Coordinates of C-alpha atoms and ligand atoms in Angstrom, one line a residue:
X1 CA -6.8 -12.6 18.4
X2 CA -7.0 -10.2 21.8
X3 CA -5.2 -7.0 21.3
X4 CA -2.4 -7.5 23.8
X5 CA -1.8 -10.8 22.5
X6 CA -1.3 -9.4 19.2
X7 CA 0.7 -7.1 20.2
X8 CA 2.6 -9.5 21.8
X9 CA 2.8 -11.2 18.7
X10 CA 4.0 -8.9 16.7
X11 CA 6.7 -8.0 19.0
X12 CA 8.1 -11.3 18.8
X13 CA 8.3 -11.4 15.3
X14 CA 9.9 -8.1 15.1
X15 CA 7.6 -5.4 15.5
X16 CA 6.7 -3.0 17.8
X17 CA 3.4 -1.4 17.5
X18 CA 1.4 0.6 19.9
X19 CA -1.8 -0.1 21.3
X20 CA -3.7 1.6 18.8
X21 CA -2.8 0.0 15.9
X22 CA -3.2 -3.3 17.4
X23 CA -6.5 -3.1 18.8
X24 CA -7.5 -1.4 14.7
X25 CA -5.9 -4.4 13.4
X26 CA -7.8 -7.4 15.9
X27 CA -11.2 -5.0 14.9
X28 CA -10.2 -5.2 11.1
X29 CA -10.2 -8.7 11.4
X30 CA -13.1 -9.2 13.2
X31 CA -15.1 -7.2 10.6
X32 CA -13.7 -8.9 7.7
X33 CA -12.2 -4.8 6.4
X34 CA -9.0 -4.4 4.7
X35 CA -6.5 -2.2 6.2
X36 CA -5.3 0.9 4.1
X37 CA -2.0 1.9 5.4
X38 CA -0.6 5.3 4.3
X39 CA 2.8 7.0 5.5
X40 CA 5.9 8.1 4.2
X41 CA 8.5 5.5 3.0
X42 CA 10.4 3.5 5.5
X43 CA 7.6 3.6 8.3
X44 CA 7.2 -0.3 9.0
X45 CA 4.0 -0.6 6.7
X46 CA 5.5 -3.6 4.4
X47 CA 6.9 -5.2 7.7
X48 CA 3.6 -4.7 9.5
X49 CA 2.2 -7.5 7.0
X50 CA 4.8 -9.6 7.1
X51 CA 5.0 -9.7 11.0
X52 CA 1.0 -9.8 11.4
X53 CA 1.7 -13.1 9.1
X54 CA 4.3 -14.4 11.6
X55 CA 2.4 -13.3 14.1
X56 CA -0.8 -15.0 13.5
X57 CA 0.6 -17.6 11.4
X58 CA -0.9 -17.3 8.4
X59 CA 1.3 -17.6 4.7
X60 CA 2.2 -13.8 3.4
X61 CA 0.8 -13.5 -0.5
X62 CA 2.2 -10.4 -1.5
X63 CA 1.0 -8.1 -4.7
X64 CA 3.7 -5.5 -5.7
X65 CA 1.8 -2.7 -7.6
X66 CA 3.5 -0.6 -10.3
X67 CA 2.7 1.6 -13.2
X68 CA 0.9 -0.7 -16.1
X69 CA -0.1 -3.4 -13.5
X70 CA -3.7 -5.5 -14.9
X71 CA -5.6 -7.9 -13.9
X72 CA -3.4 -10.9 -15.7
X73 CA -1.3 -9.9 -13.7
X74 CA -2.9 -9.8 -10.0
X75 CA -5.6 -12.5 -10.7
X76 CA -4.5 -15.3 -12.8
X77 CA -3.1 -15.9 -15.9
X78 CA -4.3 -19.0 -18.1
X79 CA -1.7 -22.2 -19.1
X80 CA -1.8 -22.0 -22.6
X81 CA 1.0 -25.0 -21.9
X82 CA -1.0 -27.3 -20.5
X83 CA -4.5 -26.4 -22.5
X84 CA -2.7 -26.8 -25.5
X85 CA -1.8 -30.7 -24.1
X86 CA -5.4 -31.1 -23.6
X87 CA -6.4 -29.9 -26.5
X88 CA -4.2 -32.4 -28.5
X89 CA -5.5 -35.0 -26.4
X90 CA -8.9 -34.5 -26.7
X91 CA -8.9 -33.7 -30.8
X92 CA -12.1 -35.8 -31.3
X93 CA -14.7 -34.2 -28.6
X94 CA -17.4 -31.9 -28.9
X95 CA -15.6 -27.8 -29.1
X96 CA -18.2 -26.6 -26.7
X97 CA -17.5 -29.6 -24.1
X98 CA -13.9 -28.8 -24.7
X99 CA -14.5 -25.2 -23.6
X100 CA -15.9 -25.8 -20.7
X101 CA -13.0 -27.8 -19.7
X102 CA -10.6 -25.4 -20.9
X103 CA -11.4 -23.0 -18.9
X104 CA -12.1 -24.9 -16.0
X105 CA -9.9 -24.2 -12.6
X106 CA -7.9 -26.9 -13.5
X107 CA -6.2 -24.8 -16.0
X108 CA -6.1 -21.6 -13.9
X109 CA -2.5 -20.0 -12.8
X110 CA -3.4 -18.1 -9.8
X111 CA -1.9 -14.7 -9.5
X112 CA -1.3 -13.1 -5.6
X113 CA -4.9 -12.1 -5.2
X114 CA -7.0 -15.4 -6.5
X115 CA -4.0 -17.5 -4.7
X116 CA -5.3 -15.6 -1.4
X117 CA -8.9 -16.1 -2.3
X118 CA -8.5 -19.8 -3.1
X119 CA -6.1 -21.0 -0.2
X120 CA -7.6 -23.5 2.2
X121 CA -6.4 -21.7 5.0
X122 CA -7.2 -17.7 5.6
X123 CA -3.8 -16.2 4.3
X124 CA -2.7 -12.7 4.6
X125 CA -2.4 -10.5 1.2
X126 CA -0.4 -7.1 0.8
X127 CA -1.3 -5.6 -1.6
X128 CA 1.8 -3.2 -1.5
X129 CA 2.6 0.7 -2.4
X130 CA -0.7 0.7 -4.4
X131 CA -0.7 4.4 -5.5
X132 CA 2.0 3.1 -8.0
X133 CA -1.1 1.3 -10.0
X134 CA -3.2 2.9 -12.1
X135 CA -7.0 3.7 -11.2
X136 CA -8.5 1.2 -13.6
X137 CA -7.1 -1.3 -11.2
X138 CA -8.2 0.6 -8.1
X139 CA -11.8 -0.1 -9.8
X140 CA -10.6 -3.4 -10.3
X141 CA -10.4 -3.9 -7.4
X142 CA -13.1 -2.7 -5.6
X143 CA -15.4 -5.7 -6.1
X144 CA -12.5 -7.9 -4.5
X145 CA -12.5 -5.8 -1.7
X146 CA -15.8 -6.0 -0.4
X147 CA -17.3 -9.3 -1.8
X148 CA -14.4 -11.3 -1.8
X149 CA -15.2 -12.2 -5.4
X150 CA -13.6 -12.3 -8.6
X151 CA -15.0 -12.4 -12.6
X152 CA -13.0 -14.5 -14.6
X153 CA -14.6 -13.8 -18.3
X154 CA -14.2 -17.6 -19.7
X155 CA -15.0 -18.8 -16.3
X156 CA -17.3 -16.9 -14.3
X157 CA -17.2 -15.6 -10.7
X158 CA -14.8 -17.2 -8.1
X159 CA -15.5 -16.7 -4.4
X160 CA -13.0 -16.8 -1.6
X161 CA -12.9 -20.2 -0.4
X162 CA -11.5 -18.0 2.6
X163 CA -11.1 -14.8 3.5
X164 CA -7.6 -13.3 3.8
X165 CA -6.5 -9.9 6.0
X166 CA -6.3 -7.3 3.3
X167 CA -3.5 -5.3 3.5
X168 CA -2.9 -2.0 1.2
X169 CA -0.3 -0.2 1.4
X170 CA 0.8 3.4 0.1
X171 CA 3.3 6.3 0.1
X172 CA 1.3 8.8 -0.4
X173 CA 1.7 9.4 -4.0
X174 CA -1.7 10.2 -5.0
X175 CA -5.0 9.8 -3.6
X176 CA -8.0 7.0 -3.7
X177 CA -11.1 7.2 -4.8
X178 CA -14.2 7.2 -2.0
X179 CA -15.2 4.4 -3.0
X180 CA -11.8 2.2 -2.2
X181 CA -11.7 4.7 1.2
X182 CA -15.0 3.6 1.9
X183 CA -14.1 -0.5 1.9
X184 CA -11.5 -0.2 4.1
X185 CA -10.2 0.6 7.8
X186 CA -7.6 3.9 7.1
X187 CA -4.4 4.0 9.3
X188 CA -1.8 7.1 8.9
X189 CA 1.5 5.6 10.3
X190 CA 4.0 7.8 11.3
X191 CA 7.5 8.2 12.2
X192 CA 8.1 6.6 15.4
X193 CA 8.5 8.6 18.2
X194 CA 12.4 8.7 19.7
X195 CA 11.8 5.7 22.5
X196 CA 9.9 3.8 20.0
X197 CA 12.8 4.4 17.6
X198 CA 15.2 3.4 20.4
X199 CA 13.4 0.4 21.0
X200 CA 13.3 -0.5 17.1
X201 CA 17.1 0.0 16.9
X202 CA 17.9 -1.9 19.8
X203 CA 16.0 -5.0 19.4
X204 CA 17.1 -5.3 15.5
X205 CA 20.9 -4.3 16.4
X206 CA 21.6 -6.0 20.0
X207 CA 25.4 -4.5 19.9
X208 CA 24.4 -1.1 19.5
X209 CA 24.3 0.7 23.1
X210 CA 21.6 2.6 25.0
X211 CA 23.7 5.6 24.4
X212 CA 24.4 5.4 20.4
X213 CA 20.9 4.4 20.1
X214 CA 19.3 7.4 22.3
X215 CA 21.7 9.6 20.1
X216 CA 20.6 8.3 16.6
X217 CA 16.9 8.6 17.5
X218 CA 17.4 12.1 18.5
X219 CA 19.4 12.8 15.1
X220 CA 17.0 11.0 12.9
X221 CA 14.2 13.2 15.3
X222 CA 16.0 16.7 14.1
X223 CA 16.8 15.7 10.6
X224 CA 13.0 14.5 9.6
X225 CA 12.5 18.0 10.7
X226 CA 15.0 19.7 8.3
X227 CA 12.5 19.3 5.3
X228 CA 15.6 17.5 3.6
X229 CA 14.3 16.4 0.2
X230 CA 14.2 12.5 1.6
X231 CA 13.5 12.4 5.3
X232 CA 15.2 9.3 6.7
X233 CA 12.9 6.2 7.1
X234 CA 13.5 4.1 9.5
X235 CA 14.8 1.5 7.1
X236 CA 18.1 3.8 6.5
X237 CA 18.3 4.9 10.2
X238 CA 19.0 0.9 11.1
X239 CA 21.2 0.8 8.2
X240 CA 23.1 3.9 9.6
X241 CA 23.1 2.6 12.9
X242 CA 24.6 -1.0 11.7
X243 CA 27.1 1.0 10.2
X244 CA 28.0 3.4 13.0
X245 CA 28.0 0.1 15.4
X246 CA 30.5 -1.8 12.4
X247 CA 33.0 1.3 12.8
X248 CA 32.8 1.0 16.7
X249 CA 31.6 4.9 16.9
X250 CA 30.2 5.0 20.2
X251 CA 29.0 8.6 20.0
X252 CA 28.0 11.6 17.7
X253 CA 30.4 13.5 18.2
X254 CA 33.0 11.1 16.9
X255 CA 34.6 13.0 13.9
X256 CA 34.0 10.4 11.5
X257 CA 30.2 10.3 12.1
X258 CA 29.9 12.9 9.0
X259 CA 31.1 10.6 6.1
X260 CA 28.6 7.9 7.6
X261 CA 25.7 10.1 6.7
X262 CA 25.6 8.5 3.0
X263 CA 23.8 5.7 4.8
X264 CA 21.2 8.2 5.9
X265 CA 20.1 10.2 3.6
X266 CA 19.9 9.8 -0.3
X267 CA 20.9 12.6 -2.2
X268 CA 24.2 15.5 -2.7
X269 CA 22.0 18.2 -1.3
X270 CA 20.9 16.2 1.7
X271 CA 23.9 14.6 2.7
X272 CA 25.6 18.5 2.5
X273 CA 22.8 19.9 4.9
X274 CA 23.6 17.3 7.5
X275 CA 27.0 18.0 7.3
X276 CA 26.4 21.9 7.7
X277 CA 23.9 21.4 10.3
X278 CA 26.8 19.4 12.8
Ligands
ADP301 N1 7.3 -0.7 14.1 C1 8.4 -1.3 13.7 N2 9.0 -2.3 14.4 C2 10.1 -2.9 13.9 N3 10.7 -2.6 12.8 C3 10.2 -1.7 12.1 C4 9.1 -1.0 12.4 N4 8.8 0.0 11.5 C5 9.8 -0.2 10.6 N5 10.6 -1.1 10.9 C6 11.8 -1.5 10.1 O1 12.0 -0.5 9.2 C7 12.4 -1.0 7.9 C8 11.5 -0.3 6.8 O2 10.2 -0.8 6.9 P1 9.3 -1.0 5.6 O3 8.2 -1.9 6.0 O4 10.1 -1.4 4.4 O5 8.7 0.5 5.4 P2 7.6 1.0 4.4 O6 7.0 -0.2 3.7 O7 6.7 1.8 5.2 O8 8.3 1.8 3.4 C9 12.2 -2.5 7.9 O9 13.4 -3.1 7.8 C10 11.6 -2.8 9.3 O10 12.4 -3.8 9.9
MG302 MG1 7.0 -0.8 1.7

């Protein structure tokens, strides 16, 4: 898809990018390269897959990594349910024929990443906040990466019957090996800048005015910059802004604006330096 149409695209499902991103995205596409997406929390990088799904209408698969996560997992699992079935029903064949058939696709319970690979139509996999996983499934997952293959053991390799757009996603809680670097396009997303933010707020939140929102995006601005021990994403800046917009504040300087900033920032300490800083 052209750039400007993507971004177009994107738009109308709900995000705003600029024009950088979009034309790294229509490039990452064209070059078959899964997108690494790093930032701090609460930058748009989980929403960026979803929309680019919307926007190019493809069905989101979505992997959430975590601590422990293997391959059963992320690839496929086997039905023991349903080979078990067989197995009863077949009591009288050859074992070695009754393998084969065993572990035979028919059988297979596709996890998020083989469900991508074997989808009739290119989908579109996150693989989401992947510094959570360990690196045995970074290696894991190297081979997926670039070939668009997967081993199964009992069954041997499986190749994409398509290719999706890759995904990753990660806060920034440790760092990737060169070799996972080197399969895929890198994109730092930031904190939006204050008329980006303004935008944002006022697309998602129609009732909230130009002035509220100009205000908040100049708050938010100043209190990413206080080194507070959470800087507000812009997840909790719509959620204060929904709020603020709910109490019918209709600016800053309303007194009651201070007990609102639970919405904003996350902990005792944070919440007390906002409410120093007024
Ligand atoms: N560029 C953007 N355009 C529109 N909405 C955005 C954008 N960036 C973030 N958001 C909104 O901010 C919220 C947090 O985004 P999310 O994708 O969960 O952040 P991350 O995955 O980076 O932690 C979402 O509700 C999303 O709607
Ligand atoms: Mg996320």
């Amino acid at each position: 898809m052209k750039t400007l149409d993507l971004k177009k695209n994107l738009a109308e499902n709900g995000y705003f990018c600029n024009d950088d991103l979009a034309l790294i995205l229509s490039l990452s596409e064209l070059l078959k390269k899964p997108v690494l997406l790093e930032g701090p929390a609460g930058v748009g990088k989980t929403e960026l897959a979803r929309a680019y799904a919307g926007a190019t209408g493809r069905e989101l698969i979505r992997l959430q990594c975590y601590e422990g996560l293997d391959e059963r997992h992320a690839l496929y699992e086997w039905n023991y349910q349903k080979q078990l079935l067989y197995l009863e029903s077949r009591a009288k064949s050859s074992w070695e024929e009754t393998k084969k058939d065993l572990f035979s696709e028919e059988f297979l319970l596709p996890r998020p990443l083989l469900k991508a690979f074997l989808s009739e139509k290119p989908a579109v996999l996150l693989i989401d906040e992947i510094d959570k996983s360990d690196e045995e499934f970074e290696s894991f997952l190297l081979e997926a990466l670039s070939d668009f293959a997967v081993s199964i053991p009992e069954h041997g390799t499986v190749r994409a019957k398509t290719v999706p757009m890759i995904f990753l996603t990660s806060n920034a809680m440790r760092d990737f090996s060169d070799a996972l670097k080197r399969r895929c396009v890198h994109y730092y997303i930031d904190y939006p800048t204050k008329e980006q933010e303004v935008r944002i707020l006022r697309s998602k939140l129609p009732a909230l005015g130009e002035k509220l929102a100009g205000e908040i995006a100049a708050f938010a601005q100043k209190a990413r910059k206080m080194k507070l021990s959470r800087a507000p994403g812009l997840a909790e800046v719509l959620d204060w802004a929904a709020v603020l917009c709910e109490i019918g504040i209709e600016e800053l300087s309303d007194s009651r604006v201070g007990d609102t900033y639970h919405f904003l920032v996350k902990s005792r300490e944070d919440f007390l330096r906002l409410k120093e800083d007024k």
